[in-house]
XYZ file of C-alpha atoms in Angstrom:
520
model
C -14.245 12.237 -24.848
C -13.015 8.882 -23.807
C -9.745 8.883 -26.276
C -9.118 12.428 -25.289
C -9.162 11.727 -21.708
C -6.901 9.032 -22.715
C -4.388 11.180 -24.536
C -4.381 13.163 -21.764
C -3.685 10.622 -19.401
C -0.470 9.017 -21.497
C 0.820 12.362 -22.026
C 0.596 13.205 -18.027
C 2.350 9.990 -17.010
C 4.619 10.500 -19.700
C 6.044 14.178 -17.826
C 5.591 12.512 -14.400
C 7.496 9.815 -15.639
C 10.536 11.970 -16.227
C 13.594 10.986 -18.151
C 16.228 9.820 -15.476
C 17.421 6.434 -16.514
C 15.573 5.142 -12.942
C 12.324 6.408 -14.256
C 12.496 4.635 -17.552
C 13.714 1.316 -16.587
C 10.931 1.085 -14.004
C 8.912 2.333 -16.571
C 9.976 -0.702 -18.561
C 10.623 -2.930 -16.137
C 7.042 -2.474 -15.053
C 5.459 -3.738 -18.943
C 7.658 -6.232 -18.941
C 6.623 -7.889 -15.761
C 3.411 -7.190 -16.599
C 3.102 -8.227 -20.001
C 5.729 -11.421 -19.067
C 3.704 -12.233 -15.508
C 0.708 -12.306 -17.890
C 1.673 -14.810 -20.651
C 3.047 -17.241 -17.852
C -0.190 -16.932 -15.387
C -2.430 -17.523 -19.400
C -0.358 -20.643 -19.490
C -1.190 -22.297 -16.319
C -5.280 -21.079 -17.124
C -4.800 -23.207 -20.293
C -3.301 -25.581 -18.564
C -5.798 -25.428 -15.579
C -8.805 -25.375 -18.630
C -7.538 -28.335 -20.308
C -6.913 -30.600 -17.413
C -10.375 -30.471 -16.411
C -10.972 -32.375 -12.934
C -9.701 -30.927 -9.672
C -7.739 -28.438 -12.141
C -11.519 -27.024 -12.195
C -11.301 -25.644 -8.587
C -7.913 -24.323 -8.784
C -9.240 -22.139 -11.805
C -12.202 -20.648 -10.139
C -10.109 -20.443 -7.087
C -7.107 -18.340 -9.248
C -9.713 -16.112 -11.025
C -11.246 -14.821 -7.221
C -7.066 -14.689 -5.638
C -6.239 -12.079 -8.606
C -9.371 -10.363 -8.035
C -8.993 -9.877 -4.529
C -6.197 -7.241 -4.703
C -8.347 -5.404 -7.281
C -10.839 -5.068 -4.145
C -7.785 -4.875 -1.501
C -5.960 -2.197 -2.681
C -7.780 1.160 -2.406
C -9.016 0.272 1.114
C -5.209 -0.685 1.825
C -2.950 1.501 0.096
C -5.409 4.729 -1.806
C -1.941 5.796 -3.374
C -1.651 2.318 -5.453
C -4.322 3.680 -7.756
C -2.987 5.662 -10.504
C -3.884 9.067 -9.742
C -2.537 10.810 -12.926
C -6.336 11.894 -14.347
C -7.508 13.226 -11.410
C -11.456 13.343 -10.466
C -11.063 16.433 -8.338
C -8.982 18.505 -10.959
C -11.621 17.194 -13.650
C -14.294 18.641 -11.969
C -12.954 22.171 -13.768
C -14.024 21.112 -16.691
C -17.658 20.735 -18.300
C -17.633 16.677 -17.933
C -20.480 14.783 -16.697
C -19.894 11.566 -14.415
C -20.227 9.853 -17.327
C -17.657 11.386 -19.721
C -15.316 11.233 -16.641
C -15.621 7.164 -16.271
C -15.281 6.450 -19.479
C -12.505 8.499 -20.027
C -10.771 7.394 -16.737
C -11.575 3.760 -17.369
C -9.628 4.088 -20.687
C -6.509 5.179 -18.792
C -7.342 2.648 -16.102
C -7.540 -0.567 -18.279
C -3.557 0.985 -20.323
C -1.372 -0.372 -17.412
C 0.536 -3.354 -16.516
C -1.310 -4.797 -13.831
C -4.836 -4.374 -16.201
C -2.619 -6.387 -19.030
C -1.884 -8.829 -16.493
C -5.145 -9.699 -15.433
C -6.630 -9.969 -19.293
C -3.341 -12.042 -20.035
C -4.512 -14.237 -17.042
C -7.700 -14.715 -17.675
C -7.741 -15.282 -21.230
C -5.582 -18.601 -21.219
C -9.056 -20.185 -22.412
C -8.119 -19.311 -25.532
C -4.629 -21.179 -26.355
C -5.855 -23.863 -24.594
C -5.063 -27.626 -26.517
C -8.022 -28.973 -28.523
C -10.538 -26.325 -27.697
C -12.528 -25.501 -30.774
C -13.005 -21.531 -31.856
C -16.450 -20.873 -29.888
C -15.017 -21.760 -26.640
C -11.946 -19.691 -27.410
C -13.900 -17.236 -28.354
C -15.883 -17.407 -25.338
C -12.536 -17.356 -23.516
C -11.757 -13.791 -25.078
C -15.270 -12.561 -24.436
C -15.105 -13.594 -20.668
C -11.406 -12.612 -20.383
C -12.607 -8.951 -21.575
C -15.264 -8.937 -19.162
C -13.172 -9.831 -15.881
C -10.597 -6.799 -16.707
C -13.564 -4.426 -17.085
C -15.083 -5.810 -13.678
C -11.461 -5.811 -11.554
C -10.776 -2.355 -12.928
C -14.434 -0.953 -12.610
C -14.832 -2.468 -9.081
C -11.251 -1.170 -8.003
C -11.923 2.404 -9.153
C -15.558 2.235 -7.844
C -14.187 1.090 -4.325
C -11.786 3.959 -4.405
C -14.245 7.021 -5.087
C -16.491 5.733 -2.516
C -14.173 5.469 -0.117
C -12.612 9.056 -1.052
C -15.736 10.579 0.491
C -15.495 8.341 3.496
C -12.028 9.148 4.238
C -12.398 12.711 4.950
C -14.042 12.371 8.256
C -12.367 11.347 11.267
C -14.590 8.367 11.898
C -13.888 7.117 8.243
C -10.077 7.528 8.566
C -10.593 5.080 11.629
C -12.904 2.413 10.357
C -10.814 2.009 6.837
C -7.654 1.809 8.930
C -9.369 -1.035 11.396
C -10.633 -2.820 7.987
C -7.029 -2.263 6.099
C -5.607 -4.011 9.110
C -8.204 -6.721 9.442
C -8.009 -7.254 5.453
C -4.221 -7.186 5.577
C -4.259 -9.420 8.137
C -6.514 -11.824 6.402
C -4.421 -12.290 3.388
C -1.124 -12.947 5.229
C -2.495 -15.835 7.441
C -4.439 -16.983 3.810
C -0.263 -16.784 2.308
C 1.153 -18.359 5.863
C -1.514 -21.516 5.116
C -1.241 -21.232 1.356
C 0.426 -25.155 1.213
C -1.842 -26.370 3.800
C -4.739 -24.962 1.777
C -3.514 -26.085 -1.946
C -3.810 -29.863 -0.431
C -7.236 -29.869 1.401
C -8.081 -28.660 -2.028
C -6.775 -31.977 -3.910
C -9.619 -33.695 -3.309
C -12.590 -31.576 -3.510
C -13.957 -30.304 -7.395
C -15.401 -27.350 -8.715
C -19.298 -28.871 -8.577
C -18.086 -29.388 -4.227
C -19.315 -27.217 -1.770
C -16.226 -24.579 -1.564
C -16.544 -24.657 -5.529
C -20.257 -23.934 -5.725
C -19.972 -20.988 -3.587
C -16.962 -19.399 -5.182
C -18.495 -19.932 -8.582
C -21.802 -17.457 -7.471
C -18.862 -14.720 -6.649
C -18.235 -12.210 -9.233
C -14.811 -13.205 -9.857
C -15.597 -16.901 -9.627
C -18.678 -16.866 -12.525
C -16.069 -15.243 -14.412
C -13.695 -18.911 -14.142
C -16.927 -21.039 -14.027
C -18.328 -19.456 -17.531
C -14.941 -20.476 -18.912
C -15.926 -24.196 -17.367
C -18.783 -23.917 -18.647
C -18.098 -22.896 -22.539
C -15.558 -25.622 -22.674
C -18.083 -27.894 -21.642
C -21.026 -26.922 -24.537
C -23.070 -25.438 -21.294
C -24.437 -22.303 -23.139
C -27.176 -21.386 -20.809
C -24.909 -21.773 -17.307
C -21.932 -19.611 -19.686
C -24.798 -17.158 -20.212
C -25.873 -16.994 -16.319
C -22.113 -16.460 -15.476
C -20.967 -13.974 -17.612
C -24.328 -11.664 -16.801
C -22.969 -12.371 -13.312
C -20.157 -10.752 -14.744
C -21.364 -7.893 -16.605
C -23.609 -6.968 -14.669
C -20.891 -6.537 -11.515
C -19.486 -4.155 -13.948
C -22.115 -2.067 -15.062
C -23.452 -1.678 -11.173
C -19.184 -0.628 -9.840
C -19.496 1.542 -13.347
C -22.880 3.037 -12.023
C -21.368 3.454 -8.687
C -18.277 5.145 -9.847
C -20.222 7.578 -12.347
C -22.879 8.533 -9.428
C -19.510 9.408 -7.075
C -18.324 11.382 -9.486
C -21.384 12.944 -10.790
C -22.249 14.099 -6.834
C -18.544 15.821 -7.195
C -19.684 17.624 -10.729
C -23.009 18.858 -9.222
C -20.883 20.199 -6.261
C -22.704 17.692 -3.329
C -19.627 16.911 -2.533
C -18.207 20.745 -1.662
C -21.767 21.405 0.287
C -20.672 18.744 2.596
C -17.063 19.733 3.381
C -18.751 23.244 3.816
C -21.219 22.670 6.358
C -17.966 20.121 8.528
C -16.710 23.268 8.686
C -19.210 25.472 9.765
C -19.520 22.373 12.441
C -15.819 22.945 13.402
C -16.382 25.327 16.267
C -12.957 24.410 18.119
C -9.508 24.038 16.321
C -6.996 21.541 17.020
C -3.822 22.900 18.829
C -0.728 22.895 17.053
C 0.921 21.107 19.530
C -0.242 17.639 20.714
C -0.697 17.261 24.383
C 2.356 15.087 24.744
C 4.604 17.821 23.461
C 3.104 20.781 25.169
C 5.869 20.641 28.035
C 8.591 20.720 25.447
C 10.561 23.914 25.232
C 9.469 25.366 21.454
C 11.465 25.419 18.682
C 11.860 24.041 15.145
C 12.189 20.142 16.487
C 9.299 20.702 18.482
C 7.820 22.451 15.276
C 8.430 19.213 13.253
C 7.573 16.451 15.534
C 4.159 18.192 16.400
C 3.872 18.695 12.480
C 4.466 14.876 11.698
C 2.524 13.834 14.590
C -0.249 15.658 12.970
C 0.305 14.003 9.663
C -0.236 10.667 10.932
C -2.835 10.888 12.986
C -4.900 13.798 12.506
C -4.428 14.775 8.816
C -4.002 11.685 6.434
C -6.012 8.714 6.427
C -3.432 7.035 4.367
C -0.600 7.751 7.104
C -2.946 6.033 9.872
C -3.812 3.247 7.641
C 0.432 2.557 6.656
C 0.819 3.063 10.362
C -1.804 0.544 11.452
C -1.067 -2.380 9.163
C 2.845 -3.289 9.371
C 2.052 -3.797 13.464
C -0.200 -6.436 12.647
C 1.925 -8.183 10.246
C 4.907 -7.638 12.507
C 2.319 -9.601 15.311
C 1.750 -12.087 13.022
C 5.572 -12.382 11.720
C 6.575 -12.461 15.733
C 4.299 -15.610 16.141
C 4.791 -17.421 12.771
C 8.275 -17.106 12.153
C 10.760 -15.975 15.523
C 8.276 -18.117 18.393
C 11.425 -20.470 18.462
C 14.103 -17.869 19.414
C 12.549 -16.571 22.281
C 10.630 -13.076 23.469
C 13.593 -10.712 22.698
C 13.553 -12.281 19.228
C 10.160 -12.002 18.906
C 9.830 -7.916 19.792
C 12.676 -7.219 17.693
C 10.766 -8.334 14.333
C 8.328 -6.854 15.764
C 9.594 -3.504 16.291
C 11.618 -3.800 13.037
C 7.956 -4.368 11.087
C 6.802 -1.073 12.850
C 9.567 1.383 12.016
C 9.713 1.237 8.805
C 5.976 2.476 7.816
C 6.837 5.769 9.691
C 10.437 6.706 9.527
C 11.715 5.831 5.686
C 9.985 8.455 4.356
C 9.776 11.407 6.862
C 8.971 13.917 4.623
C 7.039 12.223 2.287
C 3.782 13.422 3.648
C 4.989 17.314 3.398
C 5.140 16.514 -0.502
C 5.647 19.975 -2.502
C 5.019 21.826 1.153
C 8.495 21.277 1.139
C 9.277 23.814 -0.695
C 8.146 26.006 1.647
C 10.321 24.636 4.095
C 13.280 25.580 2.196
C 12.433 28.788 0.753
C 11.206 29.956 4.499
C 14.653 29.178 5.741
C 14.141 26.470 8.154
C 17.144 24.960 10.263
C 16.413 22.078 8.063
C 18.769 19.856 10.431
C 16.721 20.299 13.361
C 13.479 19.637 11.376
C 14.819 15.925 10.306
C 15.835 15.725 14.136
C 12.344 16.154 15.464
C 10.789 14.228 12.535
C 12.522 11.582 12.903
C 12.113 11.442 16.654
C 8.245 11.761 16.631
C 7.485 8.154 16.135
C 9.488 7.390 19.121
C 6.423 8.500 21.052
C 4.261 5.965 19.449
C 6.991 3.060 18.478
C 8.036 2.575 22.348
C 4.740 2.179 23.568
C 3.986 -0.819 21.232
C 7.223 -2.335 21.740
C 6.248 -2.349 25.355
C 3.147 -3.842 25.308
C 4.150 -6.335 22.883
C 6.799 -7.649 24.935
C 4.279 -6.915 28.045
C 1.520 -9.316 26.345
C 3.946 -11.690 24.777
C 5.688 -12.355 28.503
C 2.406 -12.967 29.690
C 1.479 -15.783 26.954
C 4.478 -17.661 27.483
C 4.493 -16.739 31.074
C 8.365 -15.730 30.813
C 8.489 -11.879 33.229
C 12.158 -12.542 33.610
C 12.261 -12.138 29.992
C 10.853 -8.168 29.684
C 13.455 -6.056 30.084
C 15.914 -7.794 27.607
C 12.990 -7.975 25.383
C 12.370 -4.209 25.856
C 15.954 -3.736 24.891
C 16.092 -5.322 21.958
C 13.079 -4.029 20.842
C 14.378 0.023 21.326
C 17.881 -1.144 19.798
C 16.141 -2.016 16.239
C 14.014 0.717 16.596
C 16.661 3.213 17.590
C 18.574 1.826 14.184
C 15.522 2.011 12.283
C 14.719 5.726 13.075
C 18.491 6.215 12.136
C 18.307 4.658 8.667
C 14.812 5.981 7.992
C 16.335 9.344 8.380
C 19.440 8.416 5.927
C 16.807 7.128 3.604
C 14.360 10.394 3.709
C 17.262 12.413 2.456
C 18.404 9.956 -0.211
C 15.552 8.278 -1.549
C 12.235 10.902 -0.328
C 8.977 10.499 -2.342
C 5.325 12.502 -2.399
C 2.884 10.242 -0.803
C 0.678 13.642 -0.222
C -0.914 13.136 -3.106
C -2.500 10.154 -5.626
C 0.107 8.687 -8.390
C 3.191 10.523 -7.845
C 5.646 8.079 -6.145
C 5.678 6.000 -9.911
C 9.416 4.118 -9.831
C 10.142 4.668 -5.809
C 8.699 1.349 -5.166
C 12.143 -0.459 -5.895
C 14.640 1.715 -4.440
C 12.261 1.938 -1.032
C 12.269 -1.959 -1.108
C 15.913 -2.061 -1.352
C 16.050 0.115 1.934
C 13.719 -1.989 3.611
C 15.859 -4.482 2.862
C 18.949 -3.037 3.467
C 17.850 -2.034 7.078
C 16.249 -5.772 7.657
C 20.045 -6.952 6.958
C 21.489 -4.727 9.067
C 18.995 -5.898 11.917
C 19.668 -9.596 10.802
C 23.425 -8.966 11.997
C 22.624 -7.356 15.149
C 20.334 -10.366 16.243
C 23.422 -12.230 15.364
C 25.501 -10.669 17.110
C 22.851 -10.524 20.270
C 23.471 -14.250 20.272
C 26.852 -14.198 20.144
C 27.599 -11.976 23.232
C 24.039 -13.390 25.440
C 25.821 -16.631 25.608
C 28.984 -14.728 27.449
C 27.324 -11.652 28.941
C 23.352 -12.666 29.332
C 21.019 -11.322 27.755
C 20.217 -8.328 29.838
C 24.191 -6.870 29.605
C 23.564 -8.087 25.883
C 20.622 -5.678 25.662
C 22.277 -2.536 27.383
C 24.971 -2.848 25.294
C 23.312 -2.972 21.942
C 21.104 -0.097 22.771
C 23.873 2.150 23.342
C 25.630 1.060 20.333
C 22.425 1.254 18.125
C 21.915 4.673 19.775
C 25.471 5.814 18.686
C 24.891 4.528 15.295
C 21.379 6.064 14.676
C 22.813 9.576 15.974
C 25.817 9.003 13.472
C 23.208 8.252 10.967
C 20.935 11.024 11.908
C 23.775 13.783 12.003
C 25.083 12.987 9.063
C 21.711 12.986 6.790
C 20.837 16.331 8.492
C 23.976 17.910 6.988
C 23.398 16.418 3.759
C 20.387 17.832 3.903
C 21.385 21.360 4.653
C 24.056 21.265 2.441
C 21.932 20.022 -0.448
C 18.102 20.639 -0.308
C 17.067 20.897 -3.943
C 17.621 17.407 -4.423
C 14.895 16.612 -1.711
C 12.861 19.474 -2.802
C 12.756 18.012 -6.651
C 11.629 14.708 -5.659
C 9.061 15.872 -3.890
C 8.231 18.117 -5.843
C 9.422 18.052 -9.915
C 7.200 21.243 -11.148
C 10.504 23.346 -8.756
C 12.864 22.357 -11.709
């Protein structure tokens, strides 16, 4: 059942896959970094192995850091986890839980970022002047690890599936995203600081003790431990090991064995039967608002973030608390309006790049229905104003009060709305020309590049107006400076934002077969 779960999967993300020349060379490009990223991260774990010494730390310390997105990612990003052998759709067919793990773990451990990790992790074994037991320790141990990261990753995500349905789950995995998140960028921001407090400490020290009892950190210390002829501690760590893995493969078949037996679907039923008042179509902030398709839309998106999709809330949440910690660790020398305009251009771009990306195939409908599909993008892509302006403000509100700078707020304010304003612009430009499903698990496979080139695209663009902003402050001040960027970036996102609407209307199959490729 495994293999034929694993045909199945290949042949699925061989048709989502497609055969545009984008598809394929991500498709490649993918392997290669995986497969490439691999050999050269086994060569530094030989390297690390044979060096012995503080070498020793910085190996146990590598096996937990690749680990850690394993763990990371479902609570972060759910779509990251390839979604192509879907639990829900399996639950058709006469599988138990565990026919369904085995099978998905297959498919799970075929994919770049699985090769990667093995490739990492089994450097023990080209390591200089190690003889065959220990390298074949290495392989056993290397096998292991990839089992546990995928296991544990896959585990995390159907447990969290359950918890993600309900309101209060949607809020608590968006709090942790952002506090995990959060975490690992102030771990990256102190990364050089960290590498030399760790020169003189050793793997038997106290940091190197405790991260050899993790999981991921037996895993390096067995490898320590088989190059040293320690049999028994290689034994203790690689049951450390194992048995991670069987328990996330226990978890993960009991998750998906509660699905088979329909627990799951009893739930959901009686939330319903508990749903006694239903949410207005309209949120409260809209309700004065004349109706009409804008209206329509923004009450629609509004919904999607907040109410509907505990991914949206969680990719709304987290780029805010980067842009905080971006503000402080990179623009505290160019002053507050500096400061709120990285901030506000690390907030737009979570909730405006991708504006129908959350209607996914619903699109469709859109089209078919005749919608004014102009006016739609228009009150899309004005929705997160009503969000966006309030954090601007209070950023620039909190941030004047730490440096204790009020003549500084307004200009700030300015130059927060002006890369904002030019963000929502942009995001609408790249909805129509580069739009992706994130509505459901494992479809957006090769928009990763082409959205990072837009996120680039629109940082540069922002880059030149904060040049520019310094230019004309030092003749005009900075609060003239800010007026007259906001009306320009206002004119330019309109430009922006009437132009992608008649693209859209004037082609909306090309939208409609992103989104959705079964149309073609």
């Amino acid at each position: 059942m495994a293999l034929v779960l694993l045909r199945l999967r290949l042949a699925i993300a061989r048709r989502a896959r497609g055969h545009g020349n984008g598809a394929q060379l991500y498709f490649a490009t993918s392997w290669v970094l995986g497969g490439v990223g691999g050999l050269l991260a086994g060569m530094v774990t030989a390297v690390l192995v044979s060096g012995g010494g503080t070498g020793d730390l910085l190996l146990v310390v590598a096996f937990c850091g690749v680990f850690l997105p394993w763990v990371i990612g479902p609570i972060v990003e759910p779509t990251l986890a390839d979604g192509v052998v879907d639990p829900q759709r399996l639950e058709q067919f006469p599988l138990t839980g565990w026919q369904q793990v085995t099978g998905l773990l297959a498919g799970a451990l075929v994919a770049p970022t699985a090769t990667f990790t093995f490739l990492f992790a089994s450097g023990g074994v080209v390591a200089l002047e190690e003889p065959p037991a220990v390298r074949a320790a290495s392989l056993v141990v290397a096998l292991c690890y990839t089992v546990m990261c995928v296991a544990v990753s896959r585990s995390a995500q159907a447990l969290l599936a359950g918890a993600l349905r309900s309101r209060r789950g949607t809020d608590l995995a968006a709090f942790a995203a952002s506090l995990l998140v959060l975490g690992v960028y102030l771990f990256a921001q102190q990364a050089r600081a960290t590498t030399a407090a760790l020169g003189g400490q050793s793997a038997t020290g106290p940091l190197g003790t405790v991260l050899s009892w993790t999981p991921p950190g037996a895993a390096g210390r067995a490898v320590l431990a088989a190059r040293d002829g320690e049999w028994l501690e290689f034994t203790l760590r690689l049951g450390i090991v194992a048995l991670t893995a069987v328990l996330a493969l226990l978890a993960w078949a009991w998750v998906l064995g509660r699905r088979v037996n329909g627990t799951t679907l009893g739930q959901q039923r009686a939330r319903s039967r508990r749903a006694t008042s239903p949410l207005p179509l309209r949120p409260a902030v809209l309700r004065g608002l004349p109706a009409g398709p804008g209206v329509a839309a923004a009450s629609q998106q509004l919904r999607y973030f907040f109410l509907r999709s505990p991914r949206a809330i969680q990719t709304l949440v987290i780029p805010p608390v980067m842009g905080v910690v971006v503000a402080h660790s990179s623009f505290a020398g160019y002053g507050l309006a500096a400061q709120t305009a990285a901030f506000a251009a690390m907030s737009v771009v979570a909730g405006s790049f991708n504006l129908f990306g959350y209607d996914g195939p619903g699109f469709t409908y859109l089209v078919l229905g005749g919608a004014p599909l102009r006016r739609v993008l228009t009150g899309k892509a004005l929705a997160p104003l009503l969000y966006l302006l309030p954090l601007v403000a209070t950023f620039a509100l909190t941030e004047s009060a730490i440096r204790g700078a009020p003549e500084a707020i307004l200009p700030a304010i300015l130059a927060g709305f002006s890369v904002v304003a030019l963000g929502l612009g942009v995001g609408s430009a790249s909805s129509v020309l580069n739009p992706s499903d994130q509505s459901r698990v494992g479809l957006r496979r090769g928009s990763f590049l082409k959205v990072f080139a837009w996120f680039m695209g629109f940082f540069s663009v922002a880059g030149i107006g904060g040049g520019l902003w310094w230019v004309l402050s030092r003749f005009t001040g900075s609060l003239l400076t800010g007026v007259f960027l906001s009306l320009v970036a206002v004119v330019v996102a309109r430009a922006i934002l009437h132009w992608s609407g008649r693209r859209l209307e004037g082609d909306p199959y090309q939208v409609m077969l992103k989104l959705d490729p079964r149309t073609a």
